[in-house]
Short mmCIF file of C-alpha atoms (C1' of nucleotides) in Angstrom, two decimals:
data_model
loop_
_atom_site.label_atom_id
_atom_site.label_comp_id
_atom_site.label_asym_id
_atom_site.label_seq_id
_atom_site.Cartn_x
_atom_site.Cartn_y
_atom_site.Cartn_z
CA MET A 236 -118.53 47.78 -56.36
CA SER A 237 -120.83 50.38 -54.87
CA THR A 238 -123.36 50.24 -57.67
CA SER A 239 -126.26 52.59 -57.22
CA SER A 240 -129.43 51.48 -55.51
CA SER A 241 -131.50 52.09 -58.63
CA SER A 242 -134.50 49.83 -59.18
CA ARG A 243 -136.25 49.06 -62.44
CA THR A 244 -138.25 52.22 -62.69
CA PRO A 245 -139.67 53.05 -66.13
CA ALA A 246 -138.40 56.61 -65.93
CA ALA A 247 -134.78 55.89 -65.11
CA PRO A 248 -132.39 58.80 -64.60
CA PRO A 249 -130.49 59.54 -67.84
CA ALA A 250 -126.95 59.00 -66.46
CA PRO A 251 -124.84 60.94 -68.98
CA THR A 252 -121.90 58.90 -70.19
CA VAL A 253 -118.53 59.85 -71.61
CA ILE A 254 -116.70 57.26 -73.66
CA VAL A 255 -112.95 57.75 -73.75
CA VAL A 256 -110.82 56.06 -76.39
CA ASP A 257 -107.07 56.56 -76.06
CA ASP A 258 -104.11 54.23 -76.04
CA ASP A 259 -102.43 56.11 -73.21
CA GLU A 260 -103.67 54.53 -70.01
CA ALA A 261 -102.45 57.37 -67.84
CA LEU A 262 -104.50 59.85 -69.84
CA ARG A 263 -107.54 57.59 -69.78
CA GLU A 264 -107.38 57.43 -66.01
CA ALA A 265 -106.89 61.16 -65.70
CA LEU A 266 -109.90 61.85 -67.88
CA SER A 267 -111.97 59.26 -66.07
CA SER A 268 -111.18 60.96 -62.81
CA LEU A 269 -112.01 64.34 -64.24
CA PHE A 270 -115.37 63.29 -65.62
CA ARG A 271 -116.38 61.33 -62.56
CA SER A 272 -115.59 64.34 -60.44
CA VAL A 273 -118.47 66.15 -62.07
CA GLY A 274 -120.86 63.23 -61.83
CA LEU A 275 -120.54 61.70 -65.29
CA ARG A 276 -120.43 58.01 -66.09
CA VAL A 277 -117.27 56.95 -67.91
CA GLU A 278 -116.34 54.07 -70.20
CA LEU A 279 -112.68 53.56 -71.11
CA TYR A 280 -111.28 51.87 -74.20
CA GLY A 281 -107.77 51.51 -75.53
CA SER A 282 -108.81 51.21 -79.17
CA ALA A 283 -111.67 51.76 -81.59
CA ALA A 284 -112.13 48.03 -82.03
CA GLU A 285 -112.79 47.57 -78.32
CA LEU A 286 -115.46 50.25 -78.43
CA LEU A 287 -117.19 48.74 -81.45
CA ALA A 288 -117.32 45.40 -79.68
CA ALA A 289 -119.14 46.93 -76.73
CA LYS A 290 -122.78 47.89 -76.73
CA PRO A 291 -123.58 51.60 -76.91
CA PRO A 292 -124.72 53.19 -73.64
CA ALA A 293 -128.03 55.00 -73.32
CA VAL A 294 -128.27 58.65 -74.25
CA PRO A 295 -126.98 61.15 -73.51
CA ARG A 296 -123.47 60.06 -74.31
CA CYS A 297 -120.45 61.31 -76.24
CA LEU A 298 -117.05 60.23 -77.43
CA VAL A 299 -113.68 61.62 -76.45
CA LEU A 300 -110.90 60.27 -78.59
CA ASP A 301 -107.42 60.88 -79.84
CA ILE A 302 -106.95 61.58 -83.54
CA ARG A 303 -104.16 59.06 -83.56
CA LEU A 304 -105.54 55.70 -82.54
CA PRO A 305 -104.05 52.23 -82.73
CA GLY A 306 -105.30 50.75 -85.99
CA VAL A 307 -107.85 53.15 -87.47
CA SER A 308 -107.40 56.87 -87.86
CA GLY A 309 -109.63 58.97 -85.66
CA LEU A 310 -111.10 60.65 -88.72
CA ASP A 311 -111.93 57.38 -90.43
CA PHE A 312 -113.44 56.17 -87.21
CA GLN A 313 -115.54 59.32 -87.11
CA SER A 314 -117.18 58.73 -90.48
CA GLN A 315 -117.50 55.08 -89.67
CA ILE A 316 -119.41 55.78 -86.49
CA ALA A 317 -121.52 58.54 -88.00
CA SER A 318 -123.31 56.06 -90.23
CA SER A 319 -123.94 53.53 -87.50
CA PRO A 320 -126.43 53.20 -84.66
CA MET A 321 -123.50 54.15 -82.43
CA ASN A 322 -123.63 57.65 -83.86
CA MET A 323 -122.85 60.23 -81.18
CA PRO A 324 -121.06 63.56 -80.77
CA ILE A 325 -117.26 63.41 -80.85
CA ILE A 326 -114.58 65.48 -79.15
CA PHE A 327 -111.11 65.03 -80.54
CA MET A 328 -107.80 65.35 -78.72
CA THR A 329 -104.48 65.63 -80.41
CA GLY A 330 -100.83 65.94 -79.54
CA HIS A 331 -99.62 66.74 -83.03
CA GLY A 332 -102.54 67.51 -85.25
CA ASP A 333 -102.56 69.87 -88.17
CA ILE A 334 -105.10 72.30 -89.58
CA PRO A 335 -106.42 70.22 -92.50
CA MET A 336 -107.10 67.42 -90.05
CA THR A 337 -108.93 69.83 -87.78
CA VAL A 338 -111.01 71.19 -90.61
CA ARG A 339 -112.00 67.76 -91.77
CA ALA A 340 -113.02 66.73 -88.26
CA MET A 341 -115.06 69.87 -87.67
CA LYS A 342 -116.73 69.65 -91.07
CA ALA A 343 -117.72 66.11 -90.25
CA GLY A 344 -119.48 67.44 -87.19
CA ALA A 345 -116.99 67.14 -84.35
CA VAL A 346 -118.02 69.16 -81.31
CA ASP A 347 -114.49 70.25 -80.48
CA PHE A 348 -110.87 69.58 -81.26
CA LEU A 349 -108.56 70.04 -78.31
CA THR A 350 -104.79 70.23 -78.43
CA LYS A 351 -102.86 68.54 -75.67
CA PRO A 352 -102.32 69.72 -73.14
CA PHE A 353 -105.73 71.22 -72.67
CA ARG A 354 -107.37 72.80 -69.67
CA ASP A 355 -109.76 70.59 -67.72
CA GLN A 356 -112.45 73.21 -68.01
CA ASP A 357 -112.21 73.27 -71.80
CA MET A 358 -112.76 69.54 -71.91
CA LEU A 359 -115.68 69.71 -69.50
CA ASP A 360 -117.29 72.50 -71.51
CA ALA A 361 -116.91 70.51 -74.70
CA VAL A 362 -118.39 67.42 -73.08
CA ALA A 363 -121.33 69.38 -71.71
CA THR A 364 -122.08 70.72 -75.16
CA ALA A 365 -121.70 67.29 -76.72
CA LEU A 366 -124.04 65.65 -74.23
CA GLU A 367 -126.65 68.31 -74.75
CA ASN A 368 -126.37 67.87 -78.52
CA ASP A 369 -126.78 64.13 -78.16
CA ARG A 370 -129.83 64.54 -75.99
CA ARG A 371 -131.51 66.85 -78.47
CA GLN A 372 -130.53 64.78 -81.48
CA SER A 373 -131.75 61.56 -79.98
CA GLU A 374 -134.99 63.18 -78.93
CA ALA A 375 -135.68 64.47 -82.43
CA GLU A 376 -134.74 61.12 -83.91
CA LYS A 377 -137.09 59.22 -81.69
CA ALA A 378 -140.03 61.48 -82.53
CA SER A 379 -139.28 61.11 -86.21
CA THR A 380 -138.95 57.34 -85.98
CA ASP A 381 -142.23 56.97 -84.14
CA ILE A 382 -144.11 58.96 -86.74
CA ARG A 383 -142.43 57.07 -89.54
CA ALA A 384 -143.59 53.80 -88.02
CA LEU A 385 -147.19 55.00 -87.93
CA TYR A 386 -146.88 56.24 -91.49
CA GLN A 387 -145.68 52.85 -92.67
CA SER A 388 -148.83 51.30 -91.25
CA LEU A 389 -150.85 53.23 -93.84
CA THR A 390 -151.94 51.63 -97.10
CA ALA A 391 -150.73 53.12 -100.39
CA ARG A 392 -154.03 54.92 -100.92
CA GLU A 393 -154.03 56.31 -97.42
CA LYS A 394 -150.52 57.67 -97.85
CA GLU A 395 -151.62 59.29 -101.06
CA VAL A 396 -154.64 60.90 -99.44
CA MET A 397 -152.58 62.05 -96.47
CA SER A 398 -150.13 63.77 -98.76
CA LEU A 399 -152.81 65.61 -100.67
CA VAL A 400 -154.86 66.52 -97.61
CA THR A 401 -151.87 67.90 -95.72
CA SER A 402 -150.91 69.91 -98.76
CA GLY A 403 -154.09 71.88 -98.19
CA LEU A 404 -156.52 70.39 -100.69
CA MET A 405 -160.20 69.92 -99.89
CA ASN A 406 -161.69 66.43 -99.97
CA LYS A 407 -163.36 67.09 -103.29
CA GLN A 408 -160.10 68.32 -104.78
CA VAL A 409 -158.27 65.25 -103.54
CA ALA A 410 -161.03 63.13 -105.05
CA ALA A 411 -160.66 64.83 -108.43
CA GLN A 412 -156.88 64.51 -108.26
CA ILE A 413 -156.85 60.75 -107.90
CA ASN A 414 -160.17 60.07 -109.56
CA LEU A 415 -162.22 59.01 -106.59
CA SER A 416 -165.54 60.00 -105.14
CA GLU A 417 -165.47 62.47 -102.29
CA ILE A 418 -166.96 60.02 -99.85
CA THR A 419 -164.14 57.56 -100.47
CA VAL A 420 -161.60 60.24 -99.75
CA LYS A 421 -163.39 61.01 -96.49
CA ILE A 422 -163.09 57.39 -95.47
CA HIS A 423 -159.39 57.18 -96.28
CA ARG A 424 -158.89 60.46 -94.48
CA GLY A 425 -160.62 59.12 -91.40
CA HIS A 426 -158.42 56.04 -91.48
CA VAL A 427 -155.33 58.22 -91.78
CA MET A 428 -156.31 60.29 -88.76
CA ARG A 429 -156.90 57.19 -86.65
CA LYS A 430 -153.82 55.28 -87.77
CA MET A 431 -151.53 58.27 -87.41
CA ASN A 432 -153.05 58.99 -84.04
CA ALA A 433 -153.63 62.61 -85.06
CA LYS A 434 -156.00 64.56 -82.89
CA SER A 435 -156.49 67.32 -85.44
CA LEU A 436 -155.60 68.31 -88.97
CA ALA A 437 -152.96 70.65 -87.58
CA ASP A 438 -151.42 67.59 -85.94
CA LEU A 439 -151.40 65.68 -89.20
CA VAL A 440 -149.84 68.59 -91.07
CA ARG A 441 -147.00 68.72 -88.56
CA MET A 442 -146.45 64.99 -88.94
CA ALA A 443 -146.35 65.39 -92.71
CA GLU A 444 -143.70 68.07 -92.23
CA THR A 445 -141.60 65.72 -90.13
CA LEU A 446 -141.99 63.04 -92.78
CA GLY A 447 -140.92 65.48 -95.45
CA LEU A 448 -144.17 64.93 -97.34
CA GLY A 449 -145.19 67.22 -100.15
CA ILE A 450 -141.58 67.88 -101.11
CA THR A 451 -141.69 64.67 -103.11
CA LYS A 452 -141.28 66.34 -106.47
CA ALA A 453 -138.93 64.69 -108.91
CA MET B 169 -145.39 102.86 -119.59
CA SER B 170 -142.48 104.26 -121.47
CA THR B 171 -140.07 101.48 -120.75
CA SER B 172 -140.05 98.52 -123.06
CA SER B 173 -140.41 94.90 -122.10
CA SER B 174 -136.69 94.26 -121.72
CA SER B 175 -136.36 96.47 -118.64
CA ARG B 176 -138.81 94.50 -116.56
CA THR B 177 -137.12 91.20 -115.90
CA PRO B 178 -138.38 89.74 -112.59
CA ALA B 179 -135.90 86.85 -112.70
CA ALA B 180 -132.60 88.71 -112.97
CA PRO B 181 -129.46 86.57 -113.36
CA PRO B 182 -128.07 85.71 -109.91
CA ALA B 183 -124.43 86.64 -110.64
CA PRO B 184 -122.59 84.83 -107.81
CA THR B 185 -120.02 87.05 -106.14
CA VAL B 186 -116.86 86.31 -104.21
CA ILE B 187 -115.55 88.99 -101.89
CA VAL B 188 -111.83 88.76 -101.21
CA VAL B 189 -110.27 90.57 -98.28
CA ASP B 190 -106.50 90.32 -97.99
CA ASP B 191 -103.73 92.86 -97.54
CA ASP B 192 -101.49 91.13 -100.05
CA GLU B 193 -102.32 92.65 -103.41
CA ALA B 194 -100.58 89.91 -105.36
CA LEU B 195 -102.74 87.29 -103.72
CA ARG B 196 -105.87 89.37 -104.28
CA GLU B 197 -105.14 89.55 -107.97
CA ALA B 198 -104.35 85.87 -108.18
CA LEU B 199 -107.62 84.97 -106.52
CA SER B 200 -109.54 87.42 -108.64
CA SER B 201 -108.13 85.81 -111.74
CA LEU B 202 -108.94 82.35 -110.45
CA PHE B 203 -112.54 83.17 -109.63
CA ARG B 204 -113.19 85.10 -112.82
CA SER B 205 -111.85 82.18 -114.79
CA VAL B 206 -114.85 80.14 -113.63
CA GLY B 207 -117.36 82.92 -114.27
CA LEU B 208 -117.69 84.39 -110.78
CA ARG B 209 -117.99 88.08 -109.97
CA VAL B 210 -115.25 89.33 -107.67
CA GLU B 211 -114.86 92.25 -105.26
CA LEU B 212 -111.45 92.99 -103.77
CA TYR B 213 -110.67 94.75 -100.50
CA GLY B 214 -107.45 95.34 -98.63
CA SER B 215 -109.04 95.52 -95.20
CA ALA B 216 -112.20 94.75 -93.26
CA ALA B 217 -112.98 98.43 -92.91
CA GLU B 218 -113.10 98.89 -96.67
CA LEU B 219 -115.56 96.04 -96.99
CA LEU B 220 -117.82 97.39 -94.28
CA ALA B 221 -117.91 100.74 -96.03
CA ALA B 222 -119.16 99.13 -99.23
CA LYS B 223 -122.67 97.92 -99.80
CA PRO B 224 -123.21 94.15 -99.75
CA PRO B 225 -123.72 92.53 -103.18
CA ALA B 226 -126.81 90.50 -104.00
CA VAL B 227 -126.92 86.83 -103.11
CA PRO B 228 -125.38 84.44 -103.66
CA ARG B 229 -122.11 85.74 -102.32
CA CYS B 230 -119.36 84.65 -99.94
CA LEU B 231 -116.28 85.96 -98.24
CA VAL B 232 -112.71 84.80 -98.65
CA LEU B 233 -110.39 86.32 -96.09
CA ASP B 234 -107.12 85.93 -94.31
CA ILE B 235 -107.19 85.24 -90.61
CA ARG B 236 -104.61 87.93 -90.14
CA LEU B 237 -106.05 91.20 -91.37
CA PRO B 238 -104.84 94.78 -90.95
CA GLY B 239 -106.70 96.12 -87.94
CA VAL B 240 -109.27 93.55 -86.86
CA SER B 241 -108.63 89.85 -86.42
CA GLY B 242 -110.35 87.64 -88.93
CA LEU B 243 -112.16 85.82 -86.14
CA ASP B 244 -113.47 89.03 -84.59
CA PHE B 245 -114.54 90.16 -88.00
CA GLN B 246 -116.37 86.89 -88.44
CA SER B 247 -118.52 87.31 -85.35
CA GLN B 248 -118.98 90.95 -86.21
CA ILE B 249 -120.33 90.16 -89.65
CA ALA B 250 -122.43 87.22 -88.49
CA SER B 251 -124.71 89.56 -86.55
CA SER B 252 -125.08 92.08 -89.35
CA PRO B 253 -127.12 92.26 -92.54
CA MET B 254 -123.82 91.55 -94.30
CA ASN B 255 -123.94 88.03 -92.92
CA MET B 256 -122.57 85.54 -95.43
CA PRO B 257 -120.50 82.33 -95.54
CA ILE B 258 -116.79 82.73 -94.88
CA ILE B 259 -113.76 80.88 -96.14
CA PHE B 260 -110.57 81.54 -94.21
CA MET B 261 -107.03 81.48 -95.49
CA THR B 262 -103.99 81.39 -93.28
CA GLY B 263 -100.26 81.31 -93.57
CA HIS B 264 -99.55 80.60 -89.94
CA GLY B 265 -102.73 79.61 -88.19
CA ASP B 266 -103.04 77.23 -85.30
CA ILE B 267 -105.57 74.62 -84.31
CA PRO B 268 -107.49 76.58 -81.63
CA MET B 269 -107.96 79.34 -84.19
CA THR B 270 -109.25 76.83 -86.71
CA VAL B 271 -111.65 75.32 -84.23
CA ARG B 272 -113.03 78.68 -83.27
CA ALA B 273 -113.56 79.64 -86.88
CA MET B 274 -115.26 76.39 -87.79
CA LYS B 275 -117.44 76.46 -84.68
CA ALA B 276 -118.55 79.94 -85.68
CA GLY B 277 -119.72 78.50 -88.96
CA ALA B 278 -116.82 79.00 -91.37
CA VAL B 279 -117.23 76.95 -94.53
CA ASP B 280 -113.55 76.11 -94.78
CA PHE B 281 -110.15 77.00 -93.45
CA LEU B 282 -107.37 76.73 -96.01
CA THR B 283 -103.66 76.80 -95.26
CA LYS B 284 -101.44 78.65 -97.70
CA PRO B 285 -100.41 77.54 -100.11
CA PHE B 286 -103.62 75.82 -101.12
CA ARG B 287 -104.64 74.16 -104.34
CA ASP B 288 -106.86 76.22 -106.65
CA GLN B 289 -109.39 73.43 -106.79
CA ASP B 290 -109.73 73.34 -103.01
CA MET B 291 -110.53 77.03 -103.00
CA LEU B 292 -113.03 76.68 -105.82
CA ASP B 293 -114.74 73.78 -104.11
CA ALA B 294 -115.00 75.75 -100.90
CA VAL B 295 -116.42 78.74 -102.73
CA ALA B 296 -118.97 76.61 -104.56
CA THR B 297 -120.14 75.18 -101.25
CA ALA B 298 -120.25 78.62 -99.67
CA LEU B 299 -122.29 80.13 -102.49
CA GLU B 300 -124.75 77.28 -102.37
CA ASN B 301 -125.08 77.71 -98.60
CA ASP B 302 -125.68 81.41 -99.02
CA ARG B 303 -128.35 80.83 -101.62
CA ARG B 304 -130.20 78.37 -99.43
CA GLN B 305 -129.81 80.45 -96.30
CA SER B 306 -131.00 83.61 -97.96
CA GLU B 307 -133.95 81.82 -99.46
CA ALA B 308 -135.05 80.45 -96.12
CA GLU B 309 -134.52 83.82 -94.50
CA LYS B 310 -136.63 85.61 -97.04
CA ALA B 311 -139.51 83.18 -96.63
CA SER B 312 -139.32 83.57 -92.87
CA THR B 313 -139.15 87.35 -93.04
CA ASP B 314 -142.13 87.58 -95.36
CA ILE B 315 -144.27 85.45 -93.09
CA ARG B 316 -143.14 87.42 -90.06
CA ALA B 317 -144.20 90.65 -91.75
CA LEU B 318 -147.66 89.28 -92.42
CA TYR B 319 -147.88 88.03 -88.86
CA GLN B 320 -147.04 91.45 -87.49
CA SER B 321 -149.98 92.88 -89.41
CA LEU B 322 -152.29 90.84 -87.19
CA THR B 323 -153.95 92.38 -84.14
CA ALA B 324 -153.26 90.91 -80.71
CA ARG B 325 -156.54 88.99 -80.76
CA GLU B 326 -155.90 87.61 -84.19
CA LYS B 327 -152.44 86.40 -83.18
CA GLU B 328 -154.00 84.72 -80.18
CA VAL B 329 -156.64 82.99 -82.30
CA MET B 330 -154.06 81.95 -84.87
CA SER B 331 -151.94 80.35 -82.19
CA LEU B 332 -154.83 78.36 -80.76
CA VAL B 333 -156.28 77.37 -84.12
CA THR B 334 -152.95 76.14 -85.47
CA SER B 335 -152.43 74.16 -82.30
CA GLY B 336 -155.38 72.08 -83.42
CA LEU B 337 -158.27 73.43 -81.35
CA MET B 338 -161.77 73.73 -82.78
CA ASN B 339 -163.42 77.12 -82.98
CA LYS B 340 -165.62 76.36 -79.98
CA GLN B 341 -162.59 75.30 -77.95
CA VAL B 342 -160.74 78.44 -78.88
CA ALA B 343 -163.81 80.43 -77.88
CA ALA B 344 -163.94 78.74 -74.50
CA GLN B 345 -160.20 79.22 -73.98
CA ILE B 346 -160.29 82.98 -74.35
CA ASN B 347 -163.86 83.50 -73.29
CA LEU B 348 -165.44 84.51 -76.57
CA SER B 349 -168.42 83.36 -78.58
CA GLU B 350 -167.73 80.90 -81.36
CA ILE B 351 -168.91 83.31 -84.04
CA THR B 352 -166.35 85.88 -82.96
CA VAL B 353 -163.60 83.30 -83.22
CA LYS B 354 -164.78 82.49 -86.73
CA ILE B 355 -164.47 86.14 -87.67
CA HIS B 356 -160.98 86.50 -86.26
CA ARG B 357 -160.02 83.26 -87.92
CA GLY B 358 -161.25 84.53 -91.25
CA HIS B 359 -159.23 87.71 -90.80
CA VAL B 360 -156.15 85.67 -89.98
CA MET B 361 -156.52 83.58 -93.12
CA ARG B 362 -156.89 86.65 -95.30
CA LYS B 363 -154.13 88.71 -93.68
CA MET B 364 -151.67 85.81 -93.64
CA ASN B 365 -152.60 85.04 -97.22
CA ALA B 366 -153.16 81.40 -96.30
CA LYS B 367 -155.05 79.33 -98.82
CA SER B 368 -155.80 76.54 -96.38
CA LEU B 369 -155.46 75.57 -92.74
CA ALA B 370 -152.51 73.38 -93.66
CA ASP B 371 -150.88 76.50 -95.03
CA LEU B 372 -151.49 78.39 -91.84
CA VAL B 373 -150.13 75.56 -89.72
CA ARG B 374 -146.91 75.58 -91.70
CA MET B 375 -146.61 79.32 -91.25
CA ALA B 376 -147.14 78.91 -87.53
CA GLU B 377 -144.30 76.38 -87.55
CA THR B 378 -142.01 78.83 -89.28
CA LEU B 379 -142.96 81.47 -86.75
CA GLY B 380 -142.23 79.09 -83.91
CA LEU B 381 -145.78 79.46 -82.61
CA GLY B 382 -147.11 77.08 -80.01
CA ILE B 383 -143.76 76.90 -78.29
CA THR B 384 -144.75 80.06 -76.46
CA LYS B 385 -143.29 79.63 -73.01
CA ALA B 386 -144.15 81.93 -70.14
"C1'" DC C 62 -163.56 115.34 -80.91
"C1'" DC C 63 -164.17 112.45 -84.63
"C1'" DA C 64 -163.15 108.92 -87.92
"C1'" DA C 65 -161.15 104.60 -88.42
"C1'" DA C 66 -159.97 100.38 -86.76
"C1'" DC C 67 -160.67 96.80 -83.36
"C1'" DT C 68 -163.72 93.85 -80.73
"C1'" DT C 69 -167.70 91.64 -79.80
"C1'" DC C 70 -171.98 89.12 -80.83
"C1'" DA C 71 -176.44 87.58 -83.27
"C1'" DT C 72 -179.06 85.43 -87.03
"C1'" DA C 73 -179.19 83.03 -91.19
"C1'" DC C 74 -177.29 80.14 -94.65
"C1'" DT C 75 -173.86 77.35 -97.43
"C1'" DT C 76 -170.07 74.49 -97.75
"C1'" DT C 77 -166.91 71.08 -95.78
"C1'" DG C 78 -165.72 67.62 -92.75
"C1'" DG C 79 -166.67 63.42 -90.45
"C1'" DT C 80 -169.26 59.21 -89.08
"C1'" DA C 81 -172.30 55.28 -89.69
"C1'" DT C 82 -174.39 51.63 -92.31
"C1'" DA C 83 -174.50 48.90 -96.30
"C1'" DT C 84 -172.98 46.80 -100.64
"C1'" DT C 85 -169.63 45.36 -104.18
"C1'" DT C 86 -165.21 44.07 -106.01
"C1'" DC C 87 -160.69 42.29 -105.80
"C1'" DG C 88 -156.67 39.90 -104.33
"C1'" DT C 89 -154.00 37.18 -100.75
"C1'" DG C 90 -153.19 33.61 -97.86
"C1'" DG C 91 -154.73 29.84 -94.99
"C1'" DC D 236 -162.68 27.60 -101.32
"C1'" DC D 237 -163.37 31.00 -98.10
"C1'" DA D 238 -162.24 34.50 -94.85
"C1'" DC D 239 -160.28 38.91 -94.54
"C1'" DG D 240 -158.52 43.22 -95.49
"C1'" DA D 241 -158.27 46.85 -98.92
"C1'" DA D 242 -160.75 49.68 -101.94
"C1'" DA D 243 -164.55 51.97 -103.77
"C1'" DT D 244 -169.22 53.87 -103.54
"C1'" DA D 245 -173.95 55.37 -102.00
"C1'" DT D 246 -177.30 57.33 -98.75
"C1'" DA D 247 -178.17 59.72 -94.76
"C1'" DC D 248 -177.15 62.62 -91.10
"C1'" DC D 249 -174.75 65.66 -87.82
"C1'" DA D 250 -170.91 68.68 -86.62
"C1'" DA D 251 -167.80 72.14 -87.83
"C1'" DA D 252 -166.20 75.76 -90.76
"C1'" DG D 253 -166.99 79.75 -93.35
"C1'" DT D 254 -169.64 83.81 -95.18
"C1'" DA D 255 -172.84 87.70 -95.19
"C1'" DT D 256 -175.41 91.32 -92.92
"C1'" DG D 257 -176.21 94.10 -89.15
"C1'" DA D 258 -175.09 96.30 -84.96
"C1'" DA D 259 -172.99 98.21 -80.85
"C1'" DG D 260 -169.21 99.26 -77.61
"C1'" DT D 261 -164.03 100.47 -77.22
"C1'" DT D 262 -159.57 102.38 -78.65
"C1'" DT D 263 -156.78 105.34 -80.81
"C1'" DG D 264 -154.48 108.64 -83.58
"C1'" DG D 265 -154.95 112.94 -86.11
#
DNA sequence: CCAAACTTCATACTTTGGTATATTTCGTGG
DNA sequence: CCACGAAATATACCAAAGTATGAAGTTTGG
């Protein structure tokens, strides 16, 4: 067993994980050995279905899979996973792939596309890049999600005022725009600042940017 | 004031251009015909050197080239062009390419990688995507460049004040931070607003974002 | 060396921004 | 029915931002 002596600390070490999906057990074991040799956690699956049944590991993580899988095609699996909470960077391996396949995979965001046999170092480099991408992506996503949650706690009026205020209008201009008195705008504005947990207008403007506010023209 | 009104058209027609580089004249002509048939401008070159000697056309434009070129490799040419003012989206064609080559090209940002023979529609789709990318990219770049120019017109003090103000500090806090009186900060701040042509603080904050201010390490 | 630009600060004043305290209206859900 | 939150508004007041005028020391390029 030899599980680590980690306790339930709030700031747990990230533990980067590589998920390998391949129907060739020998290759799975070889990759597992390779990844573990550089200190990475590894999960092995023989098919896409097995992976989907499991629960996704914590970030950072990435997927290493063969284009040719039992059941689903690797490319179909890629688009399938991209629009799921399992979404993570993918590195493809192939024994007999072709160029159109490669192009499609790369266009869909694959980190790399390695032809067997590949050099260990190439795989490790690809995995390092993938894990770093996943870390960044997940970080940005979390920040965005948090802000979006705060934003949803605003009332319709407050959202409206936030949009106009962060677009650079003065309180009196906002008031004129939506036919309110200036004092009412001030109150809504105050509520927005508190609810959004913004410490300054600059803060609020940045949040509005993240939310994509102001670009709501139709 | 001798010229009439027709000569001063601020919104000139974009005229999308496709630049084809291939040593096979027959293919060049075929592509030229294809692109012109859908209303695109076309420039033809037999080698990378010829293209580099010419002056880049106005946006939107894109490059269609064979991986195997006389002289330079298509991939080398790609990285060469990426770090030049000629930078534009690239679509590769290949008669006998391999997967590692494809991966390298796509990683370096190629829009597509077509194997000969390809369908006309595939090429046209790729070109349409490339032109749209170029338009967006060039638009974003121009906005960024303009703001950067304004920013460079600021004095050292003004840049400093802008950074602190857009990070959300009040004038008095900025003053304390850099050991000035509040009134002096107000003056610098006013100069910043005028020089940056910002109509509001929200405006200035967005410019600071574009400039990457606030992430000033070391 | 001198003019021009940069930097600093003060005083005085106006405009915005922000908060607090009330009051009124309206609609929803217990 | 009533409590409660949302919305709107007013009055009053204080804090912060912005502008104008004046002035003096420092840098810098021609």
